[in-house]
Every structure is written in C-alpha cells, then in structure tokens.
Amino acid sequence: MAELLRSLRDSQLVARFQRRCGLFPALEDNPRENSAGPSEGTTRVPEVAHLPANPQAYVEKHVVKNYFYYYLFRFSAALGQEVFYITFLPFTHWNIDPYLSRRLVMIWVLVMYIGQVAKDILKWPRPSSPPVVKLEKRVVAEYGMPSTHAMAATAISFTLLISSMDRYQYPFALGLTMAVVFSTLVCLSRLYTGMHTVLDVLGGVLITAFLIALTYPAWTLIDSLDSASPIFPVCVIVVPFFLCYNYPVSDFYSPTRADTTTIVAAGAGVTLGFWINHFFQLVSQPSPSLPVIRNIPPLTTDMLVLGLTKFTVGIVLIVLVRQLVQNLSLQVLFSWFKVVTRNKEARRRLEIEVPYKFVTYTSVGICATTFVPMLHRFLGLL
C-alpha cells in the first residue's frame, strides 16, 4: 500500500500524462517515452514570468502539440474556478430552482473549507517542475493535497444529481453520466495543468464522497434551519468568521486563506439571505422536496431570453454591491489600523484580509438571494 501511494504521488506520472496529451516543456529537446519530439512549426505558448511565494513552484514556457486536449482541459479547469461558481450558482438560484442552489452552496462551502484547511495542515507539495509543466500561476504557492478543484466538481455534480432526483423527472442514467463526465474532466484537468498529483485528485474525490455520505441524512434538517430561530443569523455570521480568522497559519503567504474566506462568507451570506426572505416574508421560499413534482420544461427562445436577462440584471447588481462594499470595508480597515490607502501588501494582513473579504462576500451572498429576486420582481421578470 505504501508503495502504491508513493507511486500515485510521483511527479513523473503527471508528466507522462501531459506528454501523452501533447504538452511538453519548451526546453525539452528529446521527449522520450510514449511521445515524439516537438515538430517543426510547433507553436510555443509562453507564460508570464512569475515569482511565487513558494520558491519550489514556478511556471515555465511550454510547447503544445495537441490543441484539442489543451483547450479541453483548460476549459475543464475553469469549471472548478471562481468564474464558474460566480456564474453557475447564481444562475441556478435565479433561473432553475432556489432549493437546488441552497443545497449546492451548502455542500460546496463544506467541502471547500475542509479541503483548503487540509492543504495547509498536510502541507504536501505540488508536483515538481521539471518534469511537470505547470500552466497556472495564481495557485502555485498553495499546497497540493487534496485537490479542491476535484472536491468542488465532485460535490457540485453529485449534490445536484442527488437533490434533483426526487424533484424532477429525467433519466437517472443521463444525470449520472453527466455528473461523472463533469467531475472526471475537472479531475483530469488538474493533472494536465500540472497542479496536482494523481493522489491529490483521488484524495479530493474520496474525501468529498465521504462528506456527502456523512451529511446526506441531515440535508433536510439543515434546509429547515433558516426558519428555526431569530438568533440563527448570529450563528451564521459568528461561526464562519471565527473559522476564517483562525485559519491555519502557513509558512509563506498564499491565496488559500483569502479564497477560503471568500467561499465561507458567500455561503454565510446565502444562508442569511434565505433567513431574511423567510423571516420578513420578502420572497417566496423554495418548496420542499417532493416525489417527482414536474418534468424539466423544454428550452424555448422566450425562456432563454428571460433567463439571460435575469442573469445579466443579477450579475450587474452583484458586481456593484461587491465593489461598493469592498471599497468601504477597506477604507474603514485602513483607517482603523492606520495603513496607507491602496497598500496591496497590507491587504494580506490577517486583521485586514479576513474582515474585508468576509464582509464583502457575505454582502454578495445576501444580495444574490434577497435583493436580486426583489429586483427581478420589481422589473416584472418573475
């Protein structure tokens, strides 16, 4: 077993996968096993020079010989990044089903927090380069185990499958296939981009499967907590903020703590938004899960236009709220701690980074679940 685990952590295994998919280091003149050397005219894709906080991590120039895999896995990698969360989760809430979006956010926040904390506790390095080609610059300073991309993709795809089975009528085999394909593409993209070992990816998938199985019996109970007590919002704010402020200390700065605070704060804001909707009866609550309540309606032009309009209106409001709250919170914190305005290094300080991120994205979560639906109703989009 120990030998198997060591082999799954081997950077050469990741490098061989990259070579099979047509990705080579730019300086590698004689690719060997299962590959051919870069052919004449092969396009070189340079990366911007990057000096990460971790001196062992860097991004190098590379040669792409198979653009199908290149674009497939770069797109798949984006499905596990912020750009996907900030579009798919709000779109689900505004256009598909708030009940499903609440479940997705709940599990997403849980697995991401555990995954991010596990990285900074285990402190396992990412694949070494060389031989691995690293395609992403922002996260090279983070540790590797487990892969939070793999965790998020597995959590979102299978939570959506499990939560929609008793709510919509559709072929289960189709839903299962889509969940497997989605999570598999994201997992393979972490190998292709050189960000994780095979063990990192498998560990992320197994941890997520365990968390889903462990929490599934309590999903219905958690759904009803937003109407349990008037002191519920206090717990929703205090507990997540405490967890973010006491995040494990890293040996060097990485965006892990900031990303974790963003995710947890957004989840707290969404939960608080549902409580506000219920307590003040601002918008209708999502109906409880029932055995097969409706078929999935066919996609029409009118439905598509309406959905895109609601999404555009919602995203514009969220961006405005995010920018306003972020600027105000930074000004207050800079003034309180007597820090020079626009000092980027100061933003990384614990007492500034966590509060401003938490306040900003809690506001974004509340806006997405409360004020955006109210604006949709005001504009006659509901």
mmCIF file of C-alpha atoms in Angstrom:
data_model
loop_
_atom_site.group_PDB
_atom_site.id
_atom_site.type_symbol
_atom_site.label_atom_id
_atom_site.label_comp_id
_atom_site.label_asym_id
_atom_site.label_seq_id
_atom_site.Cartn_x
_atom_site.Cartn_y
_atom_site.Cartn_z
ATOM 1 C CA MET A 1 0.000 0.000 0.000
ATOM 2 C CA ALA A 2 2.806 2.414 0.883
ATOM 3 C CA GLU A 3 4.462 1.721 -2.460
ATOM 4 C CA LEU A 4 1.176 2.382 -4.288
ATOM 5 C CA LEU A 5 0.707 5.704 -2.501
ATOM 6 C CA ARG A 6 4.263 6.747 -3.346
ATOM 7 C CA SER A 7 3.703 5.911 -7.000
ATOM 8 C CA LEU A 8 0.485 7.952 -7.065
ATOM 9 C CA ARG A 9 2.422 10.940 -5.670
ATOM 10 C CA ASP A 10 5.140 10.613 -8.285
ATOM 11 C CA SER A 11 5.525 13.721 -10.462
ATOM 12 C CA GLN A 12 6.688 11.521 -13.341
ATOM 13 C CA LEU A 13 3.188 10.024 -13.531
ATOM 14 C CA VAL A 14 1.745 13.509 -14.079
ATOM 15 C CA ALA A 15 4.468 14.335 -16.605
ATOM 16 C CA ARG A 16 3.717 11.179 -18.617
ATOM 17 C CA PHE A 17 0.036 12.108 -18.728
ATOM 18 C CA GLN A 18 0.945 15.570 -20.024
ATOM 19 C CA ARG A 19 3.219 14.129 -22.702
ATOM 20 C CA ARG A 20 0.510 11.704 -23.855
ATOM 21 C CA CYS A 21 -1.813 14.702 -24.212
ATOM 22 C CA GLY A 22 0.743 16.647 -26.246
ATOM 23 C CA LEU A 23 2.134 19.031 -23.629
ATOM 24 C CA PHE A 24 5.920 19.392 -23.354
ATOM 25 C CA PRO A 25 8.398 21.719 -21.642
ATOM 26 C CA ALA A 26 9.731 24.243 -24.148
ATOM 27 C CA LEU A 27 13.328 23.320 -23.323
ATOM 28 C CA GLU A 28 12.826 19.557 -23.649
ATOM 29 C CA ASP A 29 14.654 18.653 -26.837
ATOM 30 C CA ASN A 30 14.271 14.883 -26.681
ATOM 31 C CA PRO A 31 10.924 13.785 -25.221
ATOM 32 C CA ARG A 32 11.223 10.074 -24.599
ATOM 33 C CA GLU A 33 8.631 7.581 -23.544
ATOM 34 C CA ASN A 34 5.311 7.482 -25.394
ATOM 35 C CA SER A 35 5.978 10.754 -27.205
ATOM 36 C CA ALA A 36 7.743 12.361 -30.100
ATOM 37 C CA GLY A 37 9.859 15.498 -30.098
ATOM 38 C CA PRO A 38 8.218 18.846 -30.843
ATOM 39 C CA SER A 39 7.736 19.038 -34.560
ATOM 40 C CA GLU A 40 8.892 21.931 -36.705
ATOM 41 C CA GLY A 41 6.468 24.803 -36.530
ATOM 42 C CA THR A 42 5.017 23.735 -33.205
ATOM 43 C CA THR A 43 3.501 26.763 -31.507
ATOM 44 C CA ARG A 44 5.140 27.794 -28.277
ATOM 45 C CA VAL A 45 2.844 29.157 -25.630
ATOM 46 C CA PRO A 46 4.834 31.423 -23.301
ATOM 47 C CA GLU A 47 3.795 32.094 -19.733
ATOM 48 C CA VAL A 48 4.309 35.402 -17.974
ATOM 49 C CA ALA A 49 7.212 35.306 -15.553
ATOM 50 C CA HIS A 50 6.002 34.569 -12.072
ATOM 51 C CA LEU A 51 7.777 34.508 -8.750
ATOM 52 C CA PRO A 52 5.535 32.638 -6.297
ATOM 53 C CA ALA A 53 5.855 32.801 -2.559
ATOM 54 C CA ASN A 54 6.914 29.181 -2.595
ATOM 55 C CA PRO A 55 10.399 29.041 -4.175
ATOM 56 C CA GLN A 56 9.839 25.441 -5.315
ATOM 57 C CA ALA A 57 6.914 26.397 -7.524
ATOM 58 C CA TYR A 58 7.181 28.141 -10.865
ATOM 59 C CA VAL A 59 5.507 28.353 -14.235
ATOM 60 C CA GLU A 60 7.599 27.648 -17.304
ATOM 61 C CA LYS A 61 7.293 28.008 -21.053
ATOM 62 C CA HIS A 62 5.772 25.036 -22.778
ATOM 63 C CA VAL A 63 5.049 23.512 -26.175
ATOM 64 C CA VAL A 64 1.539 22.422 -27.185
ATOM 65 C CA LYS A 65 1.267 19.678 -29.801
ATOM 66 C CA ASN A 66 -2.388 18.748 -29.320
ATOM 67 C CA TYR A 67 -4.687 21.762 -29.060
ATOM 68 C CA PHE A 68 -7.806 19.653 -28.603
ATOM 69 C CA TYR A 69 -6.597 18.433 -25.222
ATOM 70 C CA TYR A 70 -5.120 21.839 -24.418
ATOM 71 C CA TYR A 71 -8.395 23.727 -24.787
ATOM 72 C CA LEU A 72 -10.498 20.870 -23.411
ATOM 73 C CA PHE A 73 -8.563 20.711 -20.154
ATOM 74 C CA ARG A 74 -8.076 24.464 -19.817
ATOM 75 C CA PHE A 75 -11.846 24.853 -20.151
ATOM 76 C CA SER A 76 -12.396 21.961 -17.730
ATOM 77 C CA ALA A 77 -10.045 23.603 -15.229
ATOM 78 C CA ALA A 78 -12.167 26.766 -15.406
ATOM 79 C CA LEU A 79 -15.182 24.695 -14.322
ATOM 80 C CA GLY A 80 -13.538 24.367 -10.913
ATOM 81 C CA GLN A 81 -12.599 28.028 -10.543
ATOM 82 C CA GLU A 82 -14.300 31.170 -9.263
ATOM 83 C CA VAL A 83 -15.584 32.151 -12.704
ATOM 84 C CA PHE A 84 -17.764 29.015 -12.723
ATOM 85 C CA TYR A 85 -19.054 29.396 -9.162
ATOM 86 C CA ILE A 86 -19.938 33.050 -9.628
ATOM 87 C CA THR A 87 -21.996 32.224 -12.734
ATOM 88 C CA PHE A 88 -23.435 28.731 -12.286
ATOM 89 C CA LEU A 89 -24.615 29.015 -8.672
ATOM 90 C CA PRO A 90 -26.459 32.356 -9.099
ATOM 91 C CA PHE A 91 -27.895 31.191 -12.422
ATOM 92 C CA THR A 92 -29.254 28.080 -10.711
ATOM 93 C CA HIS A 93 -30.863 30.195 -7.991
ATOM 94 C CA TRP A 94 -32.457 32.768 -10.290
ATOM 95 C CA ASN A 95 -33.489 30.588 -13.224
ATOM 96 C CA ILE A 96 -33.760 26.958 -12.162
ATOM 97 C CA ASP A 97 -34.559 26.246 -8.517
ATOM 98 C CA PRO A 98 -33.582 28.056 -5.261
ATOM 99 C CA TYR A 99 -33.975 24.752 -3.435
ATOM 100 C CA LEU A 100 -31.208 23.184 -5.514
ATOM 101 C CA SER A 101 -28.961 26.236 -5.260
ATOM 102 C CA ARG A 102 -29.178 26.172 -1.464
ATOM 103 C CA ARG A 103 -28.136 22.522 -1.376
ATOM 104 C CA LEU A 104 -25.277 23.171 -3.783
ATOM 105 C CA VAL A 105 -23.936 26.119 -1.802
ATOM 106 C CA MET A 106 -24.225 24.216 1.482
ATOM 107 C CA ILE A 107 -22.148 21.239 0.311
ATOM 108 C CA TRP A 108 -19.774 23.381 -1.755
ATOM 109 C CA VAL A 109 -18.833 25.506 1.266
ATOM 110 C CA LEU A 110 -18.390 22.448 3.495
ATOM 111 C CA VAL A 111 -16.087 20.516 1.166
ATOM 112 C CA MET A 112 -14.094 23.584 0.136
ATOM 113 C CA TYR A 113 -13.406 24.658 3.712
ATOM 114 C CA ILE A 114 -12.296 21.174 4.728
ATOM 115 C CA GLY A 115 -10.203 20.829 1.580
ATOM 116 C CA GLN A 116 -8.488 24.194 1.980
ATOM 117 C CA VAL A 117 -7.724 23.593 5.654
ATOM 118 C CA ALA A 118 -6.413 20.107 4.883
ATOM 119 C CA LYS A 119 -3.943 21.597 2.400
ATOM 120 C CA ASP A 120 -2.367 23.860 4.989
ATOM 121 C CA ILE A 121 -2.320 21.139 7.639
ATOM 122 C CA LEU A 122 -0.848 18.356 5.494
ATOM 123 C CA LYS A 123 1.475 20.721 3.572
ATOM 124 C CA TRP A 124 2.098 18.262 0.764
ATOM 125 C CA PRO A 125 3.927 19.931 -2.141
ATOM 126 C CA ARG A 126 2.530 20.161 -5.641
ATOM 127 C CA PRO A 127 4.202 18.148 -8.432
ATOM 128 C CA SER A 128 7.807 19.159 -9.005
ATOM 129 C CA SER A 129 8.711 21.105 -12.125
ATOM 130 C CA PRO A 130 10.566 19.769 -14.024
ATOM 131 C CA PRO A 131 9.462 17.211 -15.133
ATOM 132 C CA VAL A 132 5.908 18.583 -14.813
ATOM 133 C CA VAL A 133 4.774 21.599 -16.852
ATOM 134 C CA LYS A 134 2.746 23.999 -14.718
ATOM 135 C CA LEU A 135 0.153 26.064 -16.579
ATOM 136 C CA GLU A 136 -1.414 28.098 -13.770
ATOM 137 C CA LYS A 137 0.332 30.933 -11.968
ATOM 138 C CA ARG A 138 -2.035 32.020 -9.226
ATOM 139 C CA VAL A 139 -2.203 28.826 -7.170
ATOM 140 C CA VAL A 140 1.355 27.537 -7.484
ATOM 141 C CA ALA A 141 2.118 28.874 -3.987
ATOM 142 C CA GLU A 142 -0.590 26.676 -2.446
ATOM 143 C CA TYR A 143 -0.052 23.133 -1.216
ATOM 144 C CA GLY A 144 -1.441 20.212 -3.177
ATOM 145 C CA MET A 145 -3.289 17.641 -1.075
ATOM 146 C CA PRO A 146 -6.252 17.380 -1.583
ATOM 147 C CA SER A 147 -7.299 18.860 -4.912
ATOM 148 C CA THR A 148 -10.083 21.318 -4.097
ATOM 149 C CA HIS A 149 -10.965 21.513 -7.802
ATOM 150 C CA ALA A 150 -11.684 17.779 -7.708
ATOM 151 C CA MET A 151 -13.606 18.202 -4.449
ATOM 152 C CA ALA A 152 -15.754 21.076 -5.732
ATOM 153 C CA ALA A 153 -16.519 19.399 -9.059
ATOM 154 C CA THR A 154 -17.493 16.124 -7.386
ATOM 155 C CA ALA A 155 -19.552 17.913 -4.736
ATOM 156 C CA ILE A 156 -21.487 20.122 -7.145
ATOM 157 C CA SER A 157 -22.184 17.468 -9.779
ATOM 158 C CA PHE A 158 -23.311 14.718 -7.408
ATOM 159 C CA THR A 159 -25.165 17.016 -4.994
ATOM 160 C CA LEU A 160 -27.115 18.341 -7.968
ATOM 161 C CA LEU A 161 -27.844 14.783 -9.082
ATOM 162 C CA ILE A 162 -28.944 13.572 -5.637
ATOM 163 C CA SER A 163 -31.035 16.676 -4.851
ATOM 164 C CA SER A 164 -32.830 16.743 -8.200
ATOM 165 C CA MET A 165 -33.729 13.049 -8.406
ATOM 166 C CA ASP A 166 -36.867 13.431 -6.253
ATOM 167 C CA ARG A 167 -37.716 16.833 -7.645
ATOM 168 C CA TYR A 168 -37.553 16.451 -11.420
ATOM 169 C CA GLN A 169 -38.362 13.619 -13.755
ATOM 170 C CA TYR A 170 -35.451 12.724 -16.038
ATOM 171 C CA PRO A 171 -33.445 9.598 -16.929
ATOM 172 C CA PHE A 172 -31.201 8.838 -13.968
ATOM 173 C CA ALA A 173 -28.589 7.258 -16.239
ATOM 174 C CA LEU A 174 -28.298 10.554 -18.142
ATOM 175 C CA GLY A 175 -27.880 12.545 -14.949
ATOM 176 C CA LEU A 176 -25.294 10.122 -13.586
ATOM 177 C CA THR A 177 -23.348 10.194 -16.863
ATOM 178 C CA MET A 178 -23.274 13.992 -16.865
ATOM 179 C CA ALA A 179 -22.093 14.079 -13.237
ATOM 180 C CA VAL A 180 -19.323 11.560 -13.917
ATOM 181 C CA VAL A 181 -18.177 13.314 -17.113
ATOM 182 C CA PHE A 182 -18.165 16.747 -15.452
ATOM 183 C CA SER A 183 -16.189 15.666 -12.400
ATOM 184 C CA THR A 184 -13.810 13.492 -14.464
ATOM 185 C CA LEU A 185 -12.937 16.337 -16.834
ATOM 186 C CA VAL A 186 -12.169 18.672 -13.951
ATOM 187 C CA CYS A 187 -10.079 15.998 -12.212
ATOM 188 C CA LEU A 188 -8.051 15.244 -15.364
ATOM 189 C CA SER A 189 -7.545 18.968 -15.951
ATOM 190 C CA ARG A 190 -5.637 19.181 -12.658
ATOM 191 C CA LEU A 191 -3.165 16.634 -13.991
ATOM 192 C CA TYR A 192 -2.913 18.277 -17.393
ATOM 193 C CA THR A 193 -2.223 21.719 -15.893
ATOM 194 C CA GLY A 194 0.424 20.164 -13.618
ATOM 195 C CA MET A 195 -1.206 21.427 -10.445
ATOM 196 C CA HIS A 196 -1.806 18.103 -8.676
ATOM 197 C CA THR A 197 -0.555 14.546 -8.424
ATOM 198 C CA VAL A 198 -2.870 11.600 -9.034
ATOM 199 C CA LEU A 199 -3.064 11.038 -5.272
ATOM 200 C CA ASP A 200 -4.146 14.660 -4.701
ATOM 201 C CA VAL A 201 -7.024 14.214 -7.139
ATOM 202 C CA LEU A 202 -8.113 10.809 -5.840
ATOM 203 C CA GLY A 203 -7.897 12.094 -2.275
ATOM 204 C CA GLY A 204 -10.159 15.028 -3.122
ATOM 205 C CA VAL A 205 -12.769 12.780 -4.741
ATOM 206 C CA LEU A 206 -12.768 10.263 -1.861
ATOM 207 C CA ILE A 207 -12.989 12.964 0.822
ATOM 208 C CA THR A 208 -15.934 14.548 -0.965
ATOM 209 C CA ALA A 209 -17.721 11.210 -1.367
ATOM 210 C CA PHE A 210 -17.247 10.568 2.353
ATOM 211 C CA LEU A 211 -18.587 14.031 3.286
ATOM 212 C CA ILE A 212 -21.642 13.670 1.045
ATOM 213 C CA ALA A 213 -22.437 10.241 2.514
ATOM 214 C CA LEU A 214 -21.866 11.533 6.048
ATOM 215 C CA THR A 215 -24.041 14.636 5.741
ATOM 216 C CA TYR A 216 -26.786 13.350 3.425
ATOM 217 C CA PRO A 217 -29.111 12.179 6.244
ATOM 218 C CA ALA A 218 -29.038 15.721 7.676
ATOM 219 C CA TRP A 219 -29.665 17.647 4.442
ATOM 220 C CA THR A 220 -33.396 18.021 5.037
ATOM 221 C CA LEU A 221 -32.810 19.165 8.610
ATOM 222 C CA ILE A 222 -30.241 21.728 7.504
ATOM 223 C CA ASP A 223 -32.694 23.038 4.892
ATOM 224 C CA SER A 224 -35.117 23.995 7.674
ATOM 225 C CA LEU A 225 -32.598 25.701 9.955
ATOM 226 C CA ASP A 226 -33.052 29.092 8.320
ATOM 227 C CA SER A 227 -36.505 29.336 9.931
ATOM 228 C CA ALA A 228 -35.613 27.756 13.262
ATOM 229 C CA SER A 229 -34.786 30.776 15.402
ATOM 230 C CA PRO A 230 -34.348 34.569 15.284
ATOM 231 C CA ILE A 231 -30.807 34.097 16.654
ATOM 232 C CA PHE A 232 -29.893 31.891 13.706
ATOM 233 C CA PRO A 233 -28.285 34.754 11.722
ATOM 234 C CA VAL A 234 -25.935 35.469 14.641
ATOM 235 C CA CYS A 235 -24.586 31.918 14.449
ATOM 236 C CA VAL A 236 -24.368 32.124 10.656
ATOM 237 C CA ILE A 237 -22.082 35.153 10.924
ATOM 238 C CA VAL A 238 -20.070 34.452 14.070
ATOM 239 C CA VAL A 239 -19.131 30.810 13.475
ATOM 240 C CA PRO A 240 -17.898 31.197 9.862
ATOM 241 C CA PHE A 241 -15.962 34.366 10.730
ATOM 242 C CA PHE A 242 -14.303 32.578 13.654
ATOM 243 C CA LEU A 243 -13.312 29.684 11.380
ATOM 244 C CA CYS A 244 -11.819 32.050 8.799
ATOM 245 C CA TYR A 245 -9.968 34.214 11.317
ATOM 246 C CA ASN A 246 -8.429 31.146 12.944
ATOM 247 C CA TYR A 247 -7.399 29.572 9.659
ATOM 248 C CA PRO A 248 -4.178 27.504 9.917
ATOM 249 C CA VAL A 249 -1.041 29.638 9.609
ATOM 250 C CA SER A 250 1.068 28.900 6.529
ATOM 251 C CA ASP A 251 4.860 29.067 6.273
ATOM 252 C CA PHE A 252 4.507 31.648 3.489
ATOM 253 C CA TYR A 253 1.709 33.718 2.037
ATOM 254 C CA SER A 254 -0.655 32.020 -0.376
ATOM 255 C CA PRO A 255 -4.163 32.918 -1.567
ATOM 256 C CA THR A 256 -5.632 29.913 0.280
ATOM 257 C CA ARG A 257 -6.874 31.865 3.310
ATOM 258 C CA ALA A 258 -8.384 34.607 1.157
ATOM 259 C CA ASP A 259 -10.102 32.084 -1.116
ATOM 260 C CA THR A 260 -11.435 30.164 1.875
ATOM 261 C CA THR A 261 -12.816 33.337 3.443
ATOM 262 C CA THR A 262 -14.480 34.264 0.152
ATOM 263 C CA ILE A 263 -16.193 30.877 -0.121
ATOM 264 C CA VAL A 264 -17.288 30.655 3.510
ATOM 265 C CA ALA A 265 -18.516 34.260 3.527
ATOM 266 C CA ALA A 266 -20.536 33.729 0.355
ATOM 267 C CA GLY A 267 -22.121 30.647 1.932
ATOM 268 C CA ALA A 268 -22.919 32.607 5.096
ATOM 269 C CA GLY A 269 -24.466 35.377 3.012
ATOM 270 C CA VAL A 270 -26.619 32.954 1.027
ATOM 271 C CA THR A 271 -27.825 31.258 4.224
ATOM 272 C CA LEU A 272 -28.545 34.603 5.840
ATOM 273 C CA GLY A 273 -30.383 35.701 2.714
ATOM 274 C CA PHE A 274 -32.727 32.707 2.926
ATOM 275 C CA TRP A 275 -33.365 33.517 6.581
ATOM 276 C CA ILE A 276 -34.180 37.142 5.706
ATOM 277 C CA ASN A 277 -36.567 36.004 2.989
ATOM 278 C CA HIS A 278 -38.399 33.734 5.421
ATOM 279 C CA PHE A 279 -38.378 35.979 8.488
ATOM 280 C CA PHE A 280 -39.550 39.133 6.700
ATOM 281 C CA GLN A 281 -41.578 37.256 4.065
ATOM 282 C CA LEU A 282 -39.862 39.188 1.273
ATOM 283 C CA VAL A 283 -39.932 36.472 -1.369
ATOM 284 C CA SER A 284 -41.477 33.053 -1.564
ATOM 285 C CA GLN A 285 -39.484 30.209 -0.064
ATOM 286 C CA PRO A 286 -38.373 27.293 -2.225
ATOM 287 C CA SER A 287 -40.868 24.483 -1.939
ATOM 288 C CA PRO A 288 -39.785 21.361 -0.046
ATOM 289 C CA SER A 289 -38.601 18.270 -1.822
ATOM 290 C CA LEU A 290 -41.443 16.125 -3.126
ATOM 291 C CA PRO A 291 -41.513 12.915 -5.179
ATOM 292 C CA VAL A 292 -41.223 13.893 -8.873
ATOM 293 C CA ILE A 293 -43.122 17.173 -8.936
ATOM 294 C CA ARG A 294 -42.502 18.159 -12.563
ATOM 295 C CA ASN A 295 -40.763 17.389 -15.797
ATOM 296 C CA ILE A 296 -37.894 19.529 -16.982
ATOM 297 C CA PRO A 297 -39.519 22.077 -19.319
ATOM 298 C CA PRO A 298 -38.255 22.327 -22.904
ATOM 299 C CA LEU A 299 -35.910 25.198 -23.599
ATOM 300 C CA THR A 300 -37.646 27.879 -25.676
ATOM 301 C CA THR A 301 -36.406 31.188 -27.059
ATOM 302 C CA ASP A 302 -38.566 33.179 -24.639
ATOM 303 C CA MET A 303 -37.282 31.152 -21.693
ATOM 304 C CA LEU A 304 -33.673 31.617 -22.811
ATOM 305 C CA VAL A 305 -34.073 35.384 -23.233
ATOM 306 C CA LEU A 306 -35.793 35.692 -19.859
ATOM 307 C CA GLY A 307 -33.113 33.619 -18.148
ATOM 308 C CA LEU A 308 -30.270 35.618 -19.674
ATOM 309 C CA THR A 309 -31.995 38.888 -18.760
ATOM 310 C CA LYS A 310 -32.445 37.819 -15.138
ATOM 311 C CA PHE A 311 -28.866 36.627 -15.018
ATOM 312 C CA THR A 312 -27.499 39.871 -16.501
ATOM 313 C CA VAL A 313 -29.522 42.049 -14.124
ATOM 314 C CA GLY A 314 -28.433 39.948 -11.166
ATOM 315 C CA ILE A 315 -24.726 39.901 -12.065
ATOM 316 C CA VAL A 316 -24.674 43.678 -12.616
ATOM 317 C CA LEU A 317 -26.204 44.281 -9.180
ATOM 318 C CA ILE A 318 -23.826 41.802 -7.531
ATOM 319 C CA VAL A 319 -20.770 43.421 -9.142
ATOM 320 C CA LEU A 320 -21.915 46.871 -7.980
ATOM 321 C CA VAL A 321 -22.543 45.653 -4.426
ATOM 322 C CA ARG A 322 -19.231 43.802 -4.340
ATOM 323 C CA GLN A 323 -17.253 46.842 -5.472
ATOM 324 C CA LEU A 324 -19.064 49.234 -3.130
ATOM 325 C CA VAL A 325 -18.781 47.060 -0.021
ATOM 326 C CA GLN A 326 -15.163 46.109 -0.758
ATOM 327 C CA ASN A 327 -14.100 49.748 -1.119
ATOM 328 C CA LEU A 328 -15.959 50.833 2.000
ATOM 329 C CA SER A 329 -14.675 47.960 4.136
ATOM 330 C CA LEU A 330 -11.077 48.530 3.013
ATOM 331 C CA GLN A 331 -11.306 52.249 3.749
ATOM 332 C CA VAL A 332 -12.645 51.562 7.239
ATOM 333 C CA LEU A 333 -9.991 48.920 7.982
ATOM 334 C CA PHE A 334 -7.135 51.000 6.569
ATOM 335 C CA SER A 335 -8.253 53.934 8.676
ATOM 336 C CA TRP A 336 -8.680 51.780 11.806
ATOM 337 C CA PHE A 337 -5.240 50.171 11.523
ATOM 338 C CA LYS A 338 -3.623 53.369 10.179
ATOM 339 C CA VAL A 339 -2.469 51.772 6.931
ATOM 340 C CA VAL A 340 -1.655 53.687 3.763
ATOM 341 C CA THR A 341 -4.562 53.501 1.322
ATOM 342 C CA ARG A 342 -4.071 51.195 -1.687
ATOM 343 C CA ASN A 343 -1.275 49.331 0.043
ATOM 344 C CA LYS A 344 -1.586 45.919 -1.605
ATOM 345 C CA GLU A 345 0.702 44.250 0.899
ATOM 346 C CA ALA A 346 -1.480 45.478 3.762
ATOM 347 C CA ARG A 347 -4.429 43.608 2.290
ATOM 348 C CA ARG A 348 -2.641 40.361 3.099
ATOM 349 C CA ARG A 349 -2.545 41.077 6.832
ATOM 350 C CA LEU A 350 -4.852 38.785 8.782
ATOM 351 C CA GLU A 351 -6.715 41.604 10.544
ATOM 352 C CA ILE A 352 -7.476 43.257 7.187
ATOM 353 C CA GLU A 353 -7.773 40.420 4.676
ATOM 354 C CA VAL A 354 -10.275 38.267 6.554
ATOM 355 C CA PRO A 355 -12.700 41.066 7.650
ATOM 356 C CA TYR A 356 -12.848 42.810 4.293
ATOM 357 C CA LYS A 357 -13.248 39.549 2.365
ATOM 358 C CA PHE A 358 -15.859 38.294 4.805
ATOM 359 C CA VAL A 359 -17.947 41.477 4.797
ATOM 360 C CA THR A 360 -17.719 41.811 1.013
ATOM 361 C CA TYR A 361 -18.786 38.305 0.095
ATOM 362 C CA THR A 362 -21.381 37.991 2.834
ATOM 363 C CA SER A 363 -22.973 41.055 1.262
ATOM 364 C CA VAL A 364 -22.719 39.421 -2.156
ATOM 365 C CA GLY A 365 -24.474 36.287 -0.864
ATOM 366 C CA ILE A 366 -27.296 38.314 0.727
ATOM 367 C CA CYS A 367 -27.662 40.374 -2.436
ATOM 368 C CA ALA A 368 -27.863 37.278 -4.655
ATOM 369 C CA THR A 369 -30.589 35.577 -2.602
ATOM 370 C CA THR A 370 -32.619 38.556 -1.394
ATOM 371 C CA PHE A 371 -32.170 41.802 -3.318
ATOM 372 C CA VAL A 372 -31.726 40.347 -6.795
ATOM 373 C CA PRO A 373 -35.021 38.370 -6.649
ATOM 374 C CA MET A 374 -36.738 41.521 -5.315
ATOM 375 C CA LEU A 375 -35.336 43.485 -8.270
ATOM 376 C CA HIS A 376 -36.485 40.754 -10.658
ATOM 377 C CA ARG A 377 -39.984 41.032 -9.233
ATOM 378 C CA PHE A 378 -39.917 44.840 -9.460
ATOM 379 C CA LEU A 379 -38.881 44.629 -13.125
ATOM 380 C CA GLY A 380 -41.563 42.031 -13.878
ATOM 381 C CA LEU A 381 -39.084 39.248 -14.630
ATOM 382 C CA LEU A 382 -40.662 36.706 -12.243
#
